[in-house]
mmCIF file with all atom_site columns, C-alpha atoms in Angstrom:
data_model
loop_
_atom_site.group_PDB
_atom_site.id
_atom_site.type_symbol
_atom_site.label_atom_id
_atom_site.label_alt_id
_atom_site.label_comp_id
_atom_site.label_asym_id
_atom_site.label_entity_id
_atom_site.label_seq_id
_atom_site.pdbx_PDB_ins_code
_atom_site.Cartn_x
_atom_site.Cartn_y
_atom_site.Cartn_z
_atom_site.occupancy
_atom_site.B_iso_or_equiv
_atom_site.pdbx_formal_charge
_atom_site.auth_seq_id
_atom_site.auth_comp_id
_atom_site.auth_asym_id
_atom_site.auth_atom_id
_atom_site.pdbx_PDB_model_num
ATOM 1   C CA . UNK A 1 1   ? 4.138   -4.224  14.739  1.00 0.00 ? 23  UNK A CA 1
ATOM 2   C CA . UNK A 1 2   ? 3.473   -6.024  11.574  1.00 0.00 ? 24  UNK A CA 1
ATOM 3   C CA . UNK A 1 3   ? 0.312   -5.065  9.802   1.00 0.00 ? 25  UNK A CA 1
ATOM 4   C CA . UNK A 1 4   ? -0.742  -8.725  9.420   1.00 0.00 ? 26  UNK A CA 1
ATOM 5   C CA . UNK A 1 5   ? 0.971   -10.662 12.220  1.00 0.00 ? 27  UNK A CA 1
ATOM 6   C CA . UNK A 1 6   ? -1.094  -13.797 11.468  1.00 0.00 ? 28  UNK A CA 1
ATOM 7   C CA . UNK A 1 7   ? -0.671  -13.537 7.710   1.00 0.00 ? 29  UNK A CA 1
ATOM 8   C CA . UNK A 1 8   ? 0.261   -17.200 7.384   1.00 0.00 ? 30  UNK A CA 1
ATOM 9   C CA . UNK A 1 9   ? -2.524  -18.544 9.597   1.00 0.00 ? 31  UNK A CA 1
ATOM 10  C CA . UNK A 1 10  ? -5.617  -16.549 8.622   1.00 0.00 ? 32  UNK A CA 1
ATOM 11  C CA . UNK A 1 11  ? -8.662  -17.843 6.742   1.00 0.00 ? 33  UNK A CA 1
ATOM 12  C CA . UNK A 1 12  ? -7.652  -16.402 3.353   1.00 0.00 ? 34  UNK A CA 1
ATOM 13  C CA . UNK A 1 13  ? -5.731  -19.499 2.163   1.00 0.00 ? 35  UNK A CA 1
ATOM 14  C CA . UNK A 1 14  ? -8.992  -21.451 2.453   1.00 0.00 ? 36  UNK A CA 1
ATOM 15  C CA . UNK A 1 15  ? -10.874 -19.167 0.051   1.00 0.00 ? 37  UNK A CA 1
ATOM 16  C CA . UNK A 1 16  ? -11.836 -21.112 -3.049  1.00 0.00 ? 38  UNK A CA 1
ATOM 17  C CA . UNK A 1 17  ? -13.968 -18.498 -4.780  1.00 0.00 ? 39  UNK A CA 1
ATOM 18  C CA . UNK A 1 18  ? -12.213 -15.201 -5.330  1.00 0.00 ? 40  UNK A CA 1
ATOM 19  C CA . UNK A 1 19  ? -12.862 -12.560 -7.971  1.00 0.00 ? 41  UNK A CA 1
ATOM 20  C CA . UNK A 1 20  ? -9.396  -12.891 -9.543  1.00 0.00 ? 42  UNK A CA 1
ATOM 21  C CA . UNK A 1 21  ? -9.748  -16.698 -9.648  1.00 0.00 ? 43  UNK A CA 1
ATOM 22  C CA . UNK A 1 22  ? -13.141 -16.421 -11.375 1.00 0.00 ? 44  UNK A CA 1
ATOM 23  C CA . UNK A 1 23  ? -11.837 -13.861 -13.859 1.00 0.00 ? 45  UNK A CA 1
ATOM 24  C CA . UNK A 1 24  ? -8.708  -15.917 -14.562 1.00 0.00 ? 46  UNK A CA 1
ATOM 25  C CA . UNK A 1 25  ? -10.969 -18.906 -15.216 1.00 0.00 ? 47  UNK A CA 1
ATOM 26  C CA . UNK A 1 26  ? -12.919 -16.798 -17.709 1.00 0.00 ? 48  UNK A CA 1
ATOM 27  C CA . UNK A 1 27  ? -9.748  -15.980 -19.659 1.00 0.00 ? 49  UNK A CA 1
ATOM 28  C CA . UNK A 1 28  ? -8.710  -12.714 -18.015 1.00 0.00 ? 50  UNK A CA 1
ATOM 29  C CA . UNK A 1 29  ? -5.058  -11.945 -17.330 1.00 0.00 ? 51  UNK A CA 1
ATOM 30  C CA . UNK A 1 30  ? -5.065  -10.985 -13.631 1.00 0.00 ? 52  UNK A CA 1
ATOM 31  C CA . UNK A 1 31  ? -2.456  -8.968  -11.766 1.00 0.00 ? 53  UNK A CA 1
ATOM 32  C CA . UNK A 1 32  ? -2.217  -7.491  -8.262  1.00 0.00 ? 54  UNK A CA 1
ATOM 33  C CA . UNK A 1 33  ? 0.182   -4.615  -7.591  1.00 0.00 ? 55  UNK A CA 1
ATOM 34  C CA . UNK A 1 34  ? 0.888   -3.103  -4.183  1.00 0.00 ? 56  UNK A CA 1
ATOM 35  C CA . UNK A 1 35  ? -0.590  -4.781  -1.161  1.00 0.00 ? 57  UNK A CA 1
ATOM 36  C CA . UNK A 1 36  ? -2.756  -7.882  -1.016  1.00 0.00 ? 58  UNK A CA 1
ATOM 37  C CA . UNK A 1 37  ? -3.394  -7.926  2.738   1.00 0.00 ? 59  UNK A CA 1
ATOM 38  C CA . UNK A 1 38  ? -3.902  -11.683 3.095   1.00 0.00 ? 60  UNK A CA 1
ATOM 39  C CA . UNK A 1 39  ? -1.672  -14.595 3.845   1.00 0.00 ? 61  UNK A CA 1
ATOM 40  C CA . UNK A 1 40  ? 0.460   -16.350 3.268   1.00 0.00 ? 62  UNK A CA 1
ATOM 41  C CA . UNK A 1 41  ? 2.204   -13.359 1.709   1.00 0.00 ? 63  UNK A CA 1
ATOM 42  C CA . UNK A 1 42  ? 2.968   -14.949 -1.657  1.00 0.00 ? 64  UNK A CA 1
ATOM 43  C CA . UNK A 1 43  ? -0.433  -16.621 -1.934  1.00 0.00 ? 65  UNK A CA 1
ATOM 44  C CA . UNK A 1 44  ? -1.816  -15.614 -5.325  1.00 0.00 ? 66  UNK A CA 1
ATOM 45  C CA . UNK A 1 45  ? -5.475  -15.761 -4.213  1.00 0.00 ? 67  UNK A CA 1
ATOM 46  C CA . UNK A 1 46  ? -6.392  -16.456 -7.833  1.00 0.00 ? 68  UNK A CA 1
ATOM 47  C CA . UNK A 1 47  ? -4.208  -13.784 -9.441  1.00 0.00 ? 69  UNK A CA 1
ATOM 48  C CA . UNK A 1 48  ? -1.785  -14.896 -12.136 1.00 0.00 ? 70  UNK A CA 1
ATOM 49  C CA . UNK A 1 49  ? 0.851   -12.652 -10.556 1.00 0.00 ? 71  UNK A CA 1
ATOM 50  C CA . UNK A 1 50  ? 1.353   -10.393 -7.542  1.00 0.00 ? 72  UNK A CA 1
ATOM 51  C CA . UNK A 1 51  ? 3.929   -7.602  -7.191  1.00 0.00 ? 73  UNK A CA 1
ATOM 52  C CA . UNK A 1 52  ? 4.056   -6.681  -3.514  1.00 0.00 ? 74  UNK A CA 1
ATOM 53  C CA . UNK A 1 53  ? 4.829   -3.765  -1.262  1.00 0.00 ? 75  UNK A CA 1
ATOM 54  C CA . UNK A 1 54  ? 4.771   -4.216  2.521   1.00 0.00 ? 76  UNK A CA 1
ATOM 55  C CA . UNK A 1 55  ? 4.756   -2.115  5.682   1.00 0.00 ? 77  UNK A CA 1
ATOM 56  C CA . UNK A 1 56  ? 7.141   -4.643  7.192   1.00 0.00 ? 78  UNK A CA 1
ATOM 57  C CA . UNK A 1 57  ? 10.591  -3.311  6.274   1.00 0.00 ? 79  UNK A CA 1
ATOM 58  C CA . UNK A 1 58  ? 12.145  -6.637  7.254   1.00 0.00 ? 80  UNK A CA 1
ATOM 59  C CA . UNK A 1 59  ? 10.088  -8.503  4.629   1.00 0.00 ? 81  UNK A CA 1
ATOM 60  C CA . UNK A 1 60  ? 11.772  -8.923  1.244   1.00 0.00 ? 82  UNK A CA 1
ATOM 61  C CA . UNK A 1 61  ? 8.895   -7.457  -0.781  1.00 0.00 ? 83  UNK A CA 1
ATOM 62  C CA . UNK A 1 62  ? 9.166   -6.675  -4.488  1.00 0.00 ? 84  UNK A CA 1
ATOM 63  C CA . UNK A 1 63  ? 9.305   -2.985  -3.601  1.00 0.00 ? 85  UNK A CA 1
ATOM 64  C CA . UNK A 1 64  ? 12.197  -3.513  -1.161  1.00 0.00 ? 86  UNK A CA 1
ATOM 65  C CA . UNK A 1 65  ? 14.112  -5.539  -3.754  1.00 0.00 ? 87  UNK A CA 1
ATOM 66  C CA . UNK A 1 66  ? 13.563  -2.743  -6.297  1.00 0.00 ? 88  UNK A CA 1
ATOM 67  C CA . UNK A 1 67  ? 14.516  -0.084  -3.746  1.00 0.00 ? 89  UNK A CA 1
ATOM 68  C CA . UNK A 1 68  ? 17.789  -1.836  -2.883  1.00 0.00 ? 90  UNK A CA 1
ATOM 69  C CA . UNK A 1 69  ? 18.679  -1.834  -6.589  1.00 0.00 ? 91  UNK A CA 1
ATOM 70  C CA . UNK A 1 70  ? 17.549  1.740   -7.333  1.00 0.00 ? 92  UNK A CA 1
ATOM 71  C CA . UNK A 1 71  ? 17.818  3.688   -4.081  1.00 0.00 ? 93  UNK A CA 1
ATOM 72  C CA . UNK A 1 72  ? 20.901  5.254   -2.531  1.00 0.00 ? 94  UNK A CA 1
ATOM 73  C CA . UNK A 1 73  ? 23.414  2.806   -1.083  1.00 0.00 ? 95  UNK A CA 1
ATOM 74  C CA . UNK A 1 74  ? 23.080  2.243   2.662   1.00 0.00 ? 96  UNK A CA 1
ATOM 75  C CA . UNK A 1 75  ? 19.613  3.817   2.641   1.00 0.00 ? 97  UNK A CA 1
ATOM 76  C CA . UNK A 1 76  ? 16.178  2.474   3.543   1.00 0.00 ? 98  UNK A CA 1
ATOM 77  C CA . UNK A 1 77  ? 12.696  3.870   2.906   1.00 0.00 ? 99  UNK A CA 1
ATOM 78  C CA . UNK A 1 78  ? 12.209  3.967   6.683   1.00 0.00 ? 100 UNK A CA 1
ATOM 79  C CA . UNK A 1 79  ? 15.200  6.259   7.345   1.00 0.00 ? 101 UNK A CA 1
ATOM 80  C CA . UNK A 1 80  ? 12.766  9.115   8.090   1.00 0.00 ? 102 UNK A CA 1
ATOM 81  C CA . UNK A 1 81  ? 12.093  7.391   11.408  1.00 0.00 ? 103 UNK A CA 1
ATOM 82  C CA . UNK A 1 82  ? 8.336   6.938   11.002  1.00 0.00 ? 104 UNK A CA 1
ATOM 83  C CA . UNK A 1 83  ? 6.925   3.537   11.852  1.00 0.00 ? 105 UNK A CA 1
ATOM 84  C CA . UNK A 1 84  ? 4.030   1.736   10.162  1.00 0.00 ? 106 UNK A CA 1
ATOM 85  C CA . UNK A 1 85  ? 1.663   2.792   12.973  1.00 0.00 ? 107 UNK A CA 1
ATOM 86  C CA . UNK A 1 86  ? 3.002   6.276   13.666  1.00 0.00 ? 108 UNK A CA 1
ATOM 87  C CA . UNK A 1 87  ? 0.644   9.256   13.881  1.00 0.00 ? 109 UNK A CA 1
ATOM 88  C CA . UNK A 1 88  ? 3.510   11.582  12.986  1.00 0.00 ? 110 UNK A CA 1
ATOM 89  C CA . UNK A 1 89  ? 3.939   13.049  9.515   1.00 0.00 ? 111 UNK A CA 1
ATOM 90  C CA . UNK A 1 90  ? 7.059   14.255  7.758   1.00 0.00 ? 112 UNK A CA 1
ATOM 91  C CA . UNK A 1 91  ? 8.115   14.575  4.137   1.00 0.00 ? 113 UNK A CA 1
ATOM 92  C CA . UNK A 1 92  ? 9.659   11.679  2.238   1.00 0.00 ? 114 UNK A CA 1
ATOM 93  C CA . UNK A 1 93  ? 13.405  12.137  2.454   1.00 0.00 ? 115 UNK A CA 1
ATOM 94  C CA . UNK A 1 94  ? 14.321  10.794  -0.994  1.00 0.00 ? 116 UNK A CA 1
ATOM 95  C CA . UNK A 1 95  ? 13.464  11.613  -4.622  1.00 0.00 ? 117 UNK A CA 1
ATOM 96  C CA . UNK A 1 96  ? 9.777   11.079  -5.399  1.00 0.00 ? 118 UNK A CA 1
ATOM 97  C CA . UNK A 1 97  ? 10.366  8.235   -7.882  1.00 0.00 ? 119 UNK A CA 1
ATOM 98  C CA . UNK A 1 98  ? 11.639  6.090   -4.973  1.00 0.00 ? 120 UNK A CA 1
ATOM 99  C CA . UNK A 1 99  ? 8.430   6.527   -2.924  1.00 0.00 ? 121 UNK A CA 1
ATOM 100 C CA . UNK A 1 100 ? 6.281   3.375   -2.576  1.00 0.00 ? 122 UNK A CA 1
ATOM 101 C CA . UNK A 1 101 ? 3.285   5.163   -4.128  1.00 0.00 ? 123 UNK A CA 1
ATOM 102 C CA . UNK A 1 102 ? 5.281   6.090   -7.237  1.00 0.00 ? 124 UNK A CA 1
ATOM 103 C CA . UNK A 1 103 ? 6.607   2.518   -7.448  1.00 0.00 ? 125 UNK A CA 1
ATOM 104 C CA . UNK A 1 104 ? 3.087   1.042   -7.212  1.00 0.00 ? 126 UNK A CA 1
ATOM 105 C CA . UNK A 1 105 ? 1.836   3.367   -9.964  1.00 0.00 ? 127 UNK A CA 1
ATOM 106 C CA . UNK A 1 106 ? 4.823   2.541   -12.188 1.00 0.00 ? 128 UNK A CA 1
ATOM 107 C CA . UNK A 1 107 ? 4.390   -1.210  -11.691 1.00 0.00 ? 129 UNK A CA 1
ATOM 108 C CA . UNK A 1 108 ? 0.721   -0.887  -12.650 1.00 0.00 ? 130 UNK A CA 1
ATOM 109 C CA . UNK A 1 109 ? 1.588   1.123   -15.753 1.00 0.00 ? 131 UNK A CA 1
ATOM 110 C CA . UNK A 1 110 ? 4.233   -1.453  -16.649 1.00 0.00 ? 132 UNK A CA 1
ATOM 111 C CA . UNK A 1 111 ? 1.621   -4.227  -16.481 1.00 0.00 ? 133 UNK A CA 1
ATOM 112 C CA . UNK A 1 112 ? -0.726  -2.243  -18.739 1.00 0.00 ? 134 UNK A CA 1
ATOM 113 C CA . UNK A 1 113 ? 2.061   -1.675  -21.262 1.00 0.00 ? 135 UNK A CA 1
ATOM 114 C CA . UNK A 1 114 ? 3.195   -5.304  -21.288 1.00 0.00 ? 136 UNK A CA 1
ATOM 115 C CA . UNK A 1 115 ? -0.081  -7.235  -21.104 1.00 0.00 ? 137 UNK A CA 1
ATOM 116 C CA . UNK A 1 116 ? -1.521  -9.181  -24.007 1.00 0.00 ? 138 UNK A CA 1
ATOM 117 C CA . UNK A 1 117 ? -3.668  -6.591  -25.831 1.00 0.00 ? 139 UNK A CA 1
ATOM 118 C CA . UNK A 1 118 ? -5.888  -9.337  -27.273 1.00 0.00 ? 140 UNK A CA 1
ATOM 119 C CA . UNK A 1 119 ? -6.928  -10.668 -23.848 1.00 0.00 ? 141 UNK A CA 1
ATOM 120 C CA . UNK A 1 120 ? -9.191  -9.042  -21.269 1.00 0.00 ? 142 UNK A CA 1
ATOM 121 C CA . UNK A 1 121 ? -7.463  -8.125  -18.018 1.00 0.00 ? 143 UNK A CA 1
ATOM 122 C CA . UNK A 1 122 ? -8.098  -7.412  -14.367 1.00 0.00 ? 144 UNK A CA 1
ATOM 123 C CA . UNK A 1 123 ? -5.586  -5.204  -12.546 1.00 0.00 ? 145 UNK A CA 1
ATOM 124 C CA . UNK A 1 124 ? -5.879  -4.584  -8.816  1.00 0.00 ? 146 UNK A CA 1
ATOM 125 C CA . UNK A 1 125 ? -3.700  -1.643  -7.798  1.00 0.00 ? 147 UNK A CA 1
ATOM 126 C CA . UNK A 1 126 ? -3.555  -1.280  -4.030  1.00 0.00 ? 148 UNK A CA 1
ATOM 127 C CA . UNK A 1 127 ? -1.605  1.701   -2.701  1.00 0.00 ? 149 UNK A CA 1
ATOM 128 C CA . UNK A 1 128 ? -0.169  1.109   0.756   1.00 0.00 ? 150 UNK A CA 1
ATOM 129 C CA . UNK A 1 129 ? -0.474  4.811   1.501   1.00 0.00 ? 151 UNK A CA 1
ATOM 130 C CA . UNK A 1 130 ? -2.516  6.639   2.892   1.00 0.00 ? 152 UNK A CA 1
ATOM 131 C CA . UNK A 1 131 ? -1.814  4.109   5.660   1.00 0.00 ? 153 UNK A CA 1
ATOM 132 C CA . UNK A 1 132 ? 0.972   5.203   7.989   1.00 0.00 ? 154 UNK A CA 1
ATOM 133 C CA . UNK A 1 133 ? 3.768   6.045   7.730   1.00 0.00 ? 155 UNK A CA 1
ATOM 134 C CA . UNK A 1 134 ? 2.546   9.457   6.627   1.00 0.00 ? 156 UNK A CA 1
ATOM 135 C CA . UNK A 1 135 ? 5.500   10.403  4.459   1.00 0.00 ? 157 UNK A CA 1
ATOM 136 C CA . UNK A 1 136 ? 4.323   12.206  1.324   1.00 0.00 ? 158 UNK A CA 1
ATOM 137 C CA . UNK A 1 137 ? 6.899   13.595  -1.079  1.00 0.00 ? 159 UNK A CA 1
ATOM 138 C CA . UNK A 1 138 ? 7.867   17.183  -0.198  1.00 0.00 ? 160 UNK A CA 1
ATOM 139 C CA . UNK A 1 139 ? 5.691   18.743  -2.936  1.00 0.00 ? 161 UNK A CA 1
ATOM 140 C CA . UNK A 1 140 ? 2.497   17.138  -1.580  1.00 0.00 ? 162 UNK A CA 1
ATOM 141 C CA . UNK A 1 141 ? 3.490   17.812  2.016   1.00 0.00 ? 163 UNK A CA 1
ATOM 142 C CA . UNK A 1 142 ? 3.877   21.525  1.222   1.00 0.00 ? 164 UNK A CA 1
ATOM 143 C CA . UNK A 1 143 ? 0.714   21.628  -0.884  1.00 0.00 ? 165 UNK A CA 1
ATOM 144 C CA . UNK A 1 144 ? -1.546  20.946  2.109   1.00 0.00 ? 166 UNK A CA 1
ATOM 145 C CA . UNK A 1 145 ? 0.596   22.025  5.057   1.00 0.00 ? 167 UNK A CA 1
ATOM 146 C CA . UNK A 1 146 ? -0.825  25.567  5.286   1.00 0.00 ? 168 UNK A CA 1
ATOM 147 C CA . UNK A 1 147 ? -4.449  24.570  4.593   1.00 0.00 ? 169 UNK A CA 1
ATOM 148 C CA . UNK A 1 148 ? -6.996  25.004  7.372   1.00 0.00 ? 170 UNK A CA 1
ATOM 149 C CA . UNK A 1 149 ? -8.719  21.738  8.159   1.00 0.00 ? 171 UNK A CA 1
ATOM 150 C CA . UNK A 1 150 ? -12.467 21.898  8.660   1.00 0.00 ? 172 UNK A CA 1
ATOM 151 C CA . UNK A 1 151 ? -13.842 20.654  11.964  1.00 0.00 ? 173 UNK A CA 1
ATOM 152 C CA . UNK A 1 152 ? -14.908 17.008  11.801  1.00 0.00 ? 174 UNK A CA 1
ATOM 153 C CA . UNK A 1 153 ? -18.578 16.300  11.199  1.00 0.00 ? 175 UNK A CA 1
ATOM 154 C CA . UNK A 1 154 ? -20.138 14.836  14.341  1.00 0.00 ? 176 UNK A CA 1
ATOM 155 C CA . UNK A 1 155 ? -23.589 13.320  14.080  1.00 0.00 ? 177 UNK A CA 1
ATOM 156 C CA . UNK A 1 156 ? -26.346 13.644  16.688  1.00 0.00 ? 178 UNK A CA 1
ATOM 157 C CA . UNK A 1 157 ? -25.808 9.973   17.548  1.00 0.00 ? 179 UNK A CA 1
ATOM 158 C CA . UNK A 1 158 ? -22.134 10.446  18.546  1.00 0.00 ? 180 UNK A CA 1
ATOM 159 C CA . UNK A 1 159 ? -22.713 10.614  22.314  1.00 0.00 ? 181 UNK A CA 1
ATOM 160 C CA . UNK A 1 160 ? -25.297 7.841   22.417  1.00 0.00 ? 182 UNK A CA 1
ATOM 161 C CA . UNK A 1 161 ? -22.710 5.236   23.433  1.00 0.00 ? 183 UNK A CA 1
ATOM 162 C CA . UNK A 1 162 ? -20.239 7.559   25.139  1.00 0.00 ? 184 UNK A CA 1
ATOM 163 C CA . UNK A 1 163 ? -19.364 5.848   28.418  1.00 0.00 ? 185 UNK A CA 1
ATOM 164 C CA . UNK A 1 164 ? -16.605 8.268   29.347  1.00 0.00 ? 186 UNK A CA 1
ATOM 165 C CA . UNK A 1 165 ? -17.248 11.447  31.257  1.00 0.00 ? 187 UNK A CA 1
ATOM 166 C CA . UNK A 1 166 ? -15.120 14.247  32.627  1.00 0.00 ? 188 UNK A CA 1
ATOM 167 C CA . UNK A 1 167 ? -16.570 13.825  36.162  1.00 0.00 ? 189 UNK A CA 1
#
């Protein structure tokens, strides 16, 4: 499954008034890094530029292009076997700098370093994680692996609309 199977047919292309469009009109340099979540995929939605990651490994996102140039030959970010909707978790199998989260942070930093310092700016950084696949770098996986998780908070209202019984 693609995260946005109707990305090219949804209502987003019809939006005329977006925050990045308004800010760009007011003289801001606008940039989106990571995921935009609307379609069509390369629609700027008012941003001057978008630098995209995607859960769809078959899509030629900016991250995938970068990964093919910088990652190990014959390797893919999805080689750990986790899909974009998997509930499983396992550590990222490659060096941390190749992880999509590290890439998104670096692309955002690069924009901040290269922007026009005399102009105001608007940067939207959208990390694809913590959405599945749950593949943190080994350090972060180990950091929380032994921690006890507290029980979830359940409000008094939780059973009000519970139509399922164990009868």
